[in-house]
Amino acid sequence: MDKKQIKFNFHTHTIYCDGKSSIESSIKQAIALKFQALGFSSHAPVSFENPWSITTMDDYMKYIEEVGFYKKKYKGEIDVYKALEADYIPGFTYPFDFLREKGGLDYIIGGIHLVKNEETENLWFIDGELELFGKGLKKTFNGDNRKGVQQYFYQMNVMIENEKPDVIAHMDKIVMNNNERFFSSTDKWYRDLALETLGLIAEKQVLLEVNTRGFYKKKCKQLFPDLWILKEAKEKNIPIVISSDAHHISELDKGFDEALRVLKESGYKEHSVYNKNLWEAQDL
Ligand SMILES: [Zn+2]
Ligand SMILES: [Zn+2]
């Protein structure tokens, strides 16, 4: 029997944000890989300058137009979807419904990359270089590491409640640059925070992403989320979406074998794929 392969990716960045590949080259590569669908999810614009997101609302509309153009051009060969990976940072990000409506999006992947200290309004970037992680945590939360982690999950919870993302991106990405240095992800308080968020994901019927990027970039040994969280998610019947979080055409299906292995270990037998206008369960 043929080895099971995943022929989809719903989390793909482009040159409109910090991705390195164009929309059309990504589609051509997906067709070469015999993908059935490719979803684009550049980082949504935010209200401050940065090197990783779509810069302006004008650029957002150009991105939407270009994805739409190639969606039509390659119709019949591959299904192409318009989406965003949107941050939620109170006071700094656009409401998801506004982005949804403006772009006629198929879905939004909601994720936390910047954690806000609500008293000082300072932001802690959890996704940058290893050294900046510790420095940012110290600067933003004044050495109170636990408070920083609590705020990360709190922000995610508020996002789930208020912004209603379709998919939760890399739920425990906060462990990536930590390497057990500033907090321990085996501590009960950490696990309780992750479990609380997982409960909310189940309650609000949001899809949980199984993200392979940290693994194939060799930033950490686990997928996002870690195996223990996936086992808990399976218990709660939370549907999952496998994604490579590709920033280059060479990454479209990277880490998918590992995702299949880990999902099998966690008991999952199905994954969700977006088909025309809704998420459907498919056998793994
Ligand atoms: Zn992300
Ligand atoms: Zn991403």
Tab-separated table of C-alpha atoms and ligand atoms in Angstrom:
chain	number	residue	atom	x	y	z
A	1	MET	CA	0.000	0.000	0.000
A	2	ASP	CA	1.173	3.500	-0.773
A	3	LYS	CA	2.482	5.472	2.137
A	4	LYS	CA	-0.074	8.038	3.249
A	5	GLN	CA	0.787	11.515	2.064
A	6	ILE	CA	-0.758	14.854	2.824
A	7	LYS	CA	-1.545	16.740	-0.375
A	8	PHE	CA	-2.653	20.035	1.147
A	9	ASN	CA	-1.200	23.035	2.889
A	10	PHE	CA	-3.425	25.743	4.315
A	11	HIS	CA	-0.731	27.899	5.975
A	12	THR	CA	1.494	29.423	3.273
A	13	HIS	CA	3.318	32.751	3.411
A	14	THR	CA	4.208	34.865	0.366
A	15	ILE	CA	6.414	37.789	-0.647
A	16	TYR	CA	3.584	40.066	0.519
A	17	CYS	CA	4.810	39.311	4.059
A	18	ASP	CA	7.974	37.548	5.276
A	19	GLY	CA	7.609	34.664	2.812
A	20	LYS	CA	10.296	34.254	0.179
A	21	SER	CA	8.210	32.900	-2.715
A	22	SER	CA	5.628	34.419	-5.033
A	23	ILE	CA	2.007	33.303	-5.135
A	24	GLU	CA	2.298	31.777	-8.609
A	25	SER	CA	5.565	29.918	-7.927
A	26	SER	CA	3.995	28.421	-4.785
A	27	ILE	CA	0.964	27.237	-6.778
A	28	LYS	CA	3.193	25.711	-9.482
A	29	GLN	CA	5.206	23.864	-6.849
A	30	ALA	CA	2.011	22.643	-5.143
A	31	ILE	CA	0.796	21.293	-8.499
A	32	ALA	CA	4.169	19.572	-9.018
A	33	LEU	CA	3.680	17.953	-5.589
A	34	LYS	CA	0.205	16.822	-6.730
A	35	PHE	CA	-1.498	18.896	-4.038
A	36	GLN	CA	-5.288	19.093	-4.154
A	37	ALA	CA	-5.396	22.489	-2.450
A	38	LEU	CA	-3.174	25.354	-1.353
A	39	GLY	CA	-4.268	28.053	1.079
A	40	PHE	CA	-2.385	31.358	1.291
A	41	SER	CA	-2.019	32.931	4.716
A	42	SER	CA	0.307	35.917	4.686
A	43	HIS	CA	0.627	37.753	7.993
A	44	ALA	CA	-2.241	40.247	8.338
A	45	PRO	CA	-1.346	43.947	8.458
A	46	VAL	CA	-0.974	45.458	11.940
A	47	SER	CA	-0.891	49.061	13.127
A	48	PHE	CA	2.886	49.343	13.570
A	49	GLU	CA	5.880	48.960	11.250
A	50	ASN	CA	7.562	45.579	11.241
A	51	PRO	CA	9.507	43.354	8.824
A	52	TRP	CA	7.108	40.377	8.774
A	53	SER	CA	3.511	41.400	7.978
A	54	ILE	CA	1.694	42.745	4.921
A	55	THR	CA	2.526	46.435	5.213
A	56	THR	CA	-0.630	48.394	4.409
A	57	MET	CA	-4.317	47.861	3.700
A	58	ASP	CA	-3.553	48.713	0.054
A	59	ASP	CA	-1.035	45.876	-0.057
A	60	TYR	CA	-3.585	43.615	1.624
A	61	MET	CA	-6.023	44.297	-1.216
A	62	LYS	CA	-3.283	43.657	-3.806
A	63	TYR	CA	-2.524	40.339	-2.116
A	64	ILE	CA	-6.206	39.391	-2.178
A	65	GLU	CA	-6.495	40.384	-5.836
A	66	GLU	CA	-3.415	38.388	-6.829
A	67	VAL	CA	-4.503	35.238	-4.970
A	68	GLY	CA	-7.916	35.607	-6.648
A	69	PHE	CA	-6.304	35.996	-10.076
A	70	TYR	CA	-4.245	32.809	-9.758
A	71	LYS	CA	-7.142	30.950	-8.134
A	72	LYS	CA	-9.011	31.453	-11.418
A	73	LYS	CA	-5.975	30.803	-13.617
A	74	TYR	CA	-5.288	27.402	-12.031
A	75	LYS	CA	-8.928	26.360	-11.521
A	76	GLY	CA	-9.316	22.679	-12.382
A	77	GLU	CA	-5.669	21.970	-11.541
A	78	ILE	CA	-5.658	22.915	-7.871
A	79	ASP	CA	-7.983	24.621	-5.390
A	80	VAL	CA	-6.483	27.898	-4.161
A	81	TYR	CA	-7.783	29.663	-1.049
A	82	LYS	CA	-7.587	33.221	0.259
A	83	ALA	CA	-6.679	33.411	3.919
A	84	LEU	CA	-4.584	35.221	6.500
A	85	GLU	CA	-2.522	34.378	9.524
A	86	ALA	CA	-3.753	37.138	11.796
A	87	ASP	CA	-2.195	38.263	15.046
A	88	TYR	CA	-4.303	39.341	17.958
A	89	ILE	CA	-2.680	42.107	20.008
A	90	PRO	CA	-5.231	44.307	21.798
A	91	GLY	CA	-4.956	47.850	20.446
A	92	PHE	CA	-2.567	46.949	17.630
A	93	THR	CA	-4.476	44.626	15.296
A	94	TYR	CA	-7.529	44.906	13.050
A	95	PRO	CA	-10.694	43.041	14.044
A	96	PHE	CA	-10.738	39.666	12.265
A	97	ASP	CA	-14.259	40.288	10.926
A	98	PHE	CA	-13.060	43.485	9.267
A	99	LEU	CA	-10.183	41.615	7.572
A	100	ARG	CA	-12.507	38.763	6.653
A	101	GLU	CA	-15.070	40.986	5.029
A	102	LYS	CA	-12.602	43.274	3.272
A	103	GLY	CA	-10.741	40.370	1.667
A	104	GLY	CA	-13.635	37.937	1.202
A	105	LEU	CA	-11.492	35.397	3.036
A	106	ASP	CA	-12.052	31.668	3.106
A	107	TYR	CA	-10.652	31.418	6.647
A	108	ILE	CA	-8.391	33.047	9.251
A	109	ILE	CA	-5.610	31.349	11.168
A	110	GLY	CA	-5.246	33.221	14.452
A	111	GLY	CA	-1.906	33.250	16.208
A	112	ILE	CA	0.038	35.003	18.953
A	113	HIS	CA	3.563	36.133	18.082
A	114	LEU	CA	3.685	39.233	20.284
A	115	VAL	CA	2.656	39.301	23.914
A	116	LYS	CA	1.526	42.607	25.358
A	117	ASN	CA	2.154	43.811	28.863
A	118	GLU	CA	-1.174	45.522	29.480
A	119	GLU	CA	0.236	48.026	31.956
A	120	THR	CA	3.169	49.296	29.911
A	121	GLU	CA	1.843	48.432	26.398
A	122	ASN	CA	5.290	46.933	25.649
A	123	LEU	CA	5.370	43.913	23.337
A	124	TRP	CA	7.375	40.702	23.741
A	125	PHE	CA	8.212	39.038	20.393
A	126	ILE	CA	8.331	35.293	21.015
A	127	ASP	CA	9.155	34.204	17.474
A	128	GLY	CA	12.476	35.937	16.711
A	129	GLU	CA	16.053	35.042	17.458
A	130	LEU	CA	16.862	32.888	20.456
A	131	GLU	CA	18.680	35.684	22.299
A	132	LEU	CA	15.867	38.202	21.801
A	133	PHE	CA	13.382	35.864	23.469
A	134	GLY	CA	15.032	36.128	26.879
A	135	LYS	CA	15.867	39.803	26.502
A	136	GLY	CA	12.314	40.635	25.434
A	137	LEU	CA	10.820	38.648	28.289
A	138	LYS	CA	13.023	40.479	30.790
A	139	LYS	CA	12.283	43.881	29.307
A	140	THR	CA	8.551	43.392	28.834
A	141	PHE	CA	7.690	41.495	32.006
A	142	ASN	CA	10.450	42.740	34.271
A	143	GLY	CA	11.783	39.281	35.028
A	144	ASP	CA	8.343	37.834	35.859
A	145	ASN	CA	8.601	34.950	33.373
A	146	ARG	CA	5.443	33.274	34.548
A	147	LYS	CA	3.447	36.443	33.996
A	148	GLY	CA	4.746	36.586	30.412
A	149	VAL	CA	3.601	33.027	29.727
A	150	GLN	CA	0.244	33.624	31.434
A	151	GLN	CA	-0.279	36.683	29.263
A	152	TYR	CA	0.557	34.672	26.109
A	153	PHE	CA	-2.227	32.178	26.830
A	154	TYR	CA	-4.576	34.903	28.080
A	155	GLN	CA	-4.187	36.799	24.794
A	156	MET	CA	-4.891	33.571	22.889
A	157	ASN	CA	-8.009	32.949	24.983
A	158	VAL	CA	-9.350	36.450	24.343
A	159	MET	CA	-8.619	35.988	20.632
A	160	ILE	CA	-10.593	32.733	20.568
A	161	GLU	CA	-13.523	34.313	22.430
A	162	ASN	CA	-13.692	37.649	20.649
A	163	GLU	CA	-12.153	37.276	17.198
A	164	LYS	CA	-13.376	33.788	16.310
A	165	PRO	CA	-10.452	32.530	14.219
A	166	ASP	CA	-11.134	29.389	12.181
A	167	VAL	CA	-7.812	27.778	13.112
A	168	ILE	CA	-5.419	28.290	16.048
A	169	ALA	CA	-1.836	28.604	14.818
A	170	HIS	CA	1.021	26.844	16.648
A	171	MET	CA	-0.707	26.889	20.032
A	172	ASP	CA	2.417	26.359	22.156
A	173	LYS	CA	4.983	28.203	20.048
A	174	ILE	CA	6.048	29.925	23.244
A	175	VAL	CA	8.168	26.865	24.087
A	176	MET	CA	10.230	27.166	20.866
A	177	ASN	CA	12.808	29.719	21.961
A	178	ASN	CA	12.490	28.868	25.634
A	179	ASN	CA	14.325	25.542	25.609
A	180	GLU	CA	13.266	25.119	29.238
A	181	ARG	CA	15.409	28.156	30.157
A	182	PHE	CA	12.920	30.676	31.550
A	183	PHE	CA	10.045	28.410	32.508
A	184	SER	CA	9.443	24.678	32.509
A	185	SER	CA	6.761	23.361	30.189
A	186	THR	CA	6.376	20.332	32.462
A	187	ASP	CA	5.334	22.462	35.452
A	188	LYS	CA	1.735	22.096	36.534
A	189	TRP	CA	0.948	25.801	36.176
A	190	TYR	CA	2.142	25.746	32.544
A	191	ARG	CA	0.159	22.614	31.741
A	192	ASP	CA	-2.937	24.099	33.381
A	193	LEU	CA	-2.684	27.184	31.163
A	194	ALA	CA	-2.364	25.047	28.011
A	195	LEU	CA	-5.289	22.867	29.126
A	196	GLU	CA	-7.485	25.887	29.806
A	197	THR	CA	-6.850	27.171	26.272
A	198	LEU	CA	-7.497	23.717	24.856
A	199	GLY	CA	-10.837	23.630	26.694
A	200	LEU	CA	-11.785	26.918	25.091
A	201	ILE	CA	-10.742	25.648	21.643
A	202	ALA	CA	-13.044	22.659	22.144
A	203	GLU	CA	-15.906	24.797	23.441
A	204	LYS	CA	-15.710	27.339	20.618
A	205	GLN	CA	-15.180	24.627	17.988
A	206	VAL	CA	-11.984	26.060	16.587
A	207	LEU	CA	-9.596	23.900	14.590
A	208	LEU	CA	-6.233	23.135	16.154
A	209	GLU	CA	-3.254	23.435	13.847
A	210	VAL	CA	-0.511	20.811	13.865
A	211	ASN	CA	2.371	22.989	12.702
A	212	THR	CA	5.633	21.418	11.515
A	213	ARG	CA	7.761	24.556	11.065
A	214	GLY	CA	9.697	24.580	14.351
A	215	PHE	CA	10.554	20.912	13.796
A	216	TYR	CA	11.862	21.131	10.232
A	217	LYS	CA	13.654	24.430	10.912
A	218	LYS	CA	15.340	22.515	13.760
A	219	LYS	CA	14.284	25.176	16.257
A	220	CYS	CA	12.805	22.488	18.505
A	221	LYS	CA	12.249	18.740	18.593
A	222	GLN	CA	8.460	18.869	18.888
A	223	LEU	CA	5.663	19.921	16.591
A	224	PHE	CA	3.282	22.672	17.701
A	225	PRO	CA	1.504	21.576	19.767
A	226	ASP	CA	3.524	19.012	21.699
A	227	LEU	CA	2.453	15.353	21.830
A	228	TRP	CA	0.892	15.579	25.311
A	229	ILE	CA	-1.348	18.442	24.153
A	230	LEU	CA	-2.368	16.493	21.049
A	231	LYS	CA	-3.331	13.523	23.219
A	232	GLU	CA	-5.492	15.824	25.366
A	233	ALA	CA	-6.961	17.410	22.230
A	234	LYS	CA	-7.883	13.966	20.903
A	235	GLU	CA	-9.680	13.235	24.185
A	236	LYS	CA	-11.664	16.448	23.686
A	237	ASN	CA	-12.445	15.553	20.044
A	238	ILE	CA	-10.829	18.720	18.733
A	239	PRO	CA	-10.372	18.531	14.952
A	240	ILE	CA	-6.863	19.237	13.641
A	241	VAL	CA	-5.331	20.751	10.494
A	242	ILE	CA	-1.817	19.755	9.406
A	243	SER	CA	0.285	22.634	8.112
A	244	SER	CA	3.892	23.385	7.222
A	245	ASP	CA	3.687	27.162	7.775
A	246	ALA	CA	5.741	27.414	4.559
A	247	HIS	CA	7.777	30.564	3.907
A	248	HIS	CA	9.353	29.137	0.723
A	249	ILE	CA	8.188	26.793	-2.039
A	250	SER	CA	10.653	24.169	-0.808
A	251	GLU	CA	8.731	23.987	2.501
A	252	LEU	CA	5.188	23.288	1.299
A	253	ASP	CA	5.086	19.703	2.602
A	254	LYS	CA	8.015	19.786	5.013
A	255	GLY	CA	7.624	17.814	8.214
A	256	PHE	CA	4.402	16.101	7.110
A	257	ASP	CA	5.824	12.600	7.692
A	258	GLU	CA	6.619	13.598	11.268
A	259	ALA	CA	3.109	15.050	11.663
A	260	LEU	CA	1.597	11.747	10.518
A	261	ARG	CA	3.810	9.817	12.922
A	262	VAL	CA	2.964	12.039	15.904
A	263	LEU	CA	-0.747	12.129	15.092
A	264	LYS	CA	-0.820	8.345	14.962
A	265	GLU	CA	0.856	8.234	18.368
A	266	SER	CA	-1.697	10.664	19.768
A	267	GLY	CA	-4.615	8.580	18.511
A	268	TYR	CA	-5.861	10.843	15.730
A	269	LYS	CA	-7.397	9.071	12.744
A	270	GLU	CA	-8.731	12.117	10.918
A	271	HIS	CA	-7.571	15.559	9.855
A	272	SER	CA	-9.513	18.488	8.447
A	273	VAL	CA	-9.147	19.923	4.968
A	274	TYR	CA	-10.804	22.991	3.518
A	275	ASN	CA	-12.932	22.074	0.526
A	276	LYS	CA	-14.668	24.860	-1.472
A	277	ASN	CA	-16.244	26.628	1.484
A	278	LEU	CA	-15.993	24.449	4.547
A	279	TRP	CA	-13.693	22.240	6.617
A	280	GLU	CA	-14.203	18.526	6.080
A	281	ALA	CA	-12.805	15.546	7.970
A	282	GLN	CA	-10.648	13.109	6.013
A	283	ASP	CA	-9.074	9.846	7.095
A	284	LEU	CA	-5.413	9.958	7.971
B	1	ZN	ZN	2.863	32.063	13.000
B	2	ZN	ZN	2.862	31.368	9.671
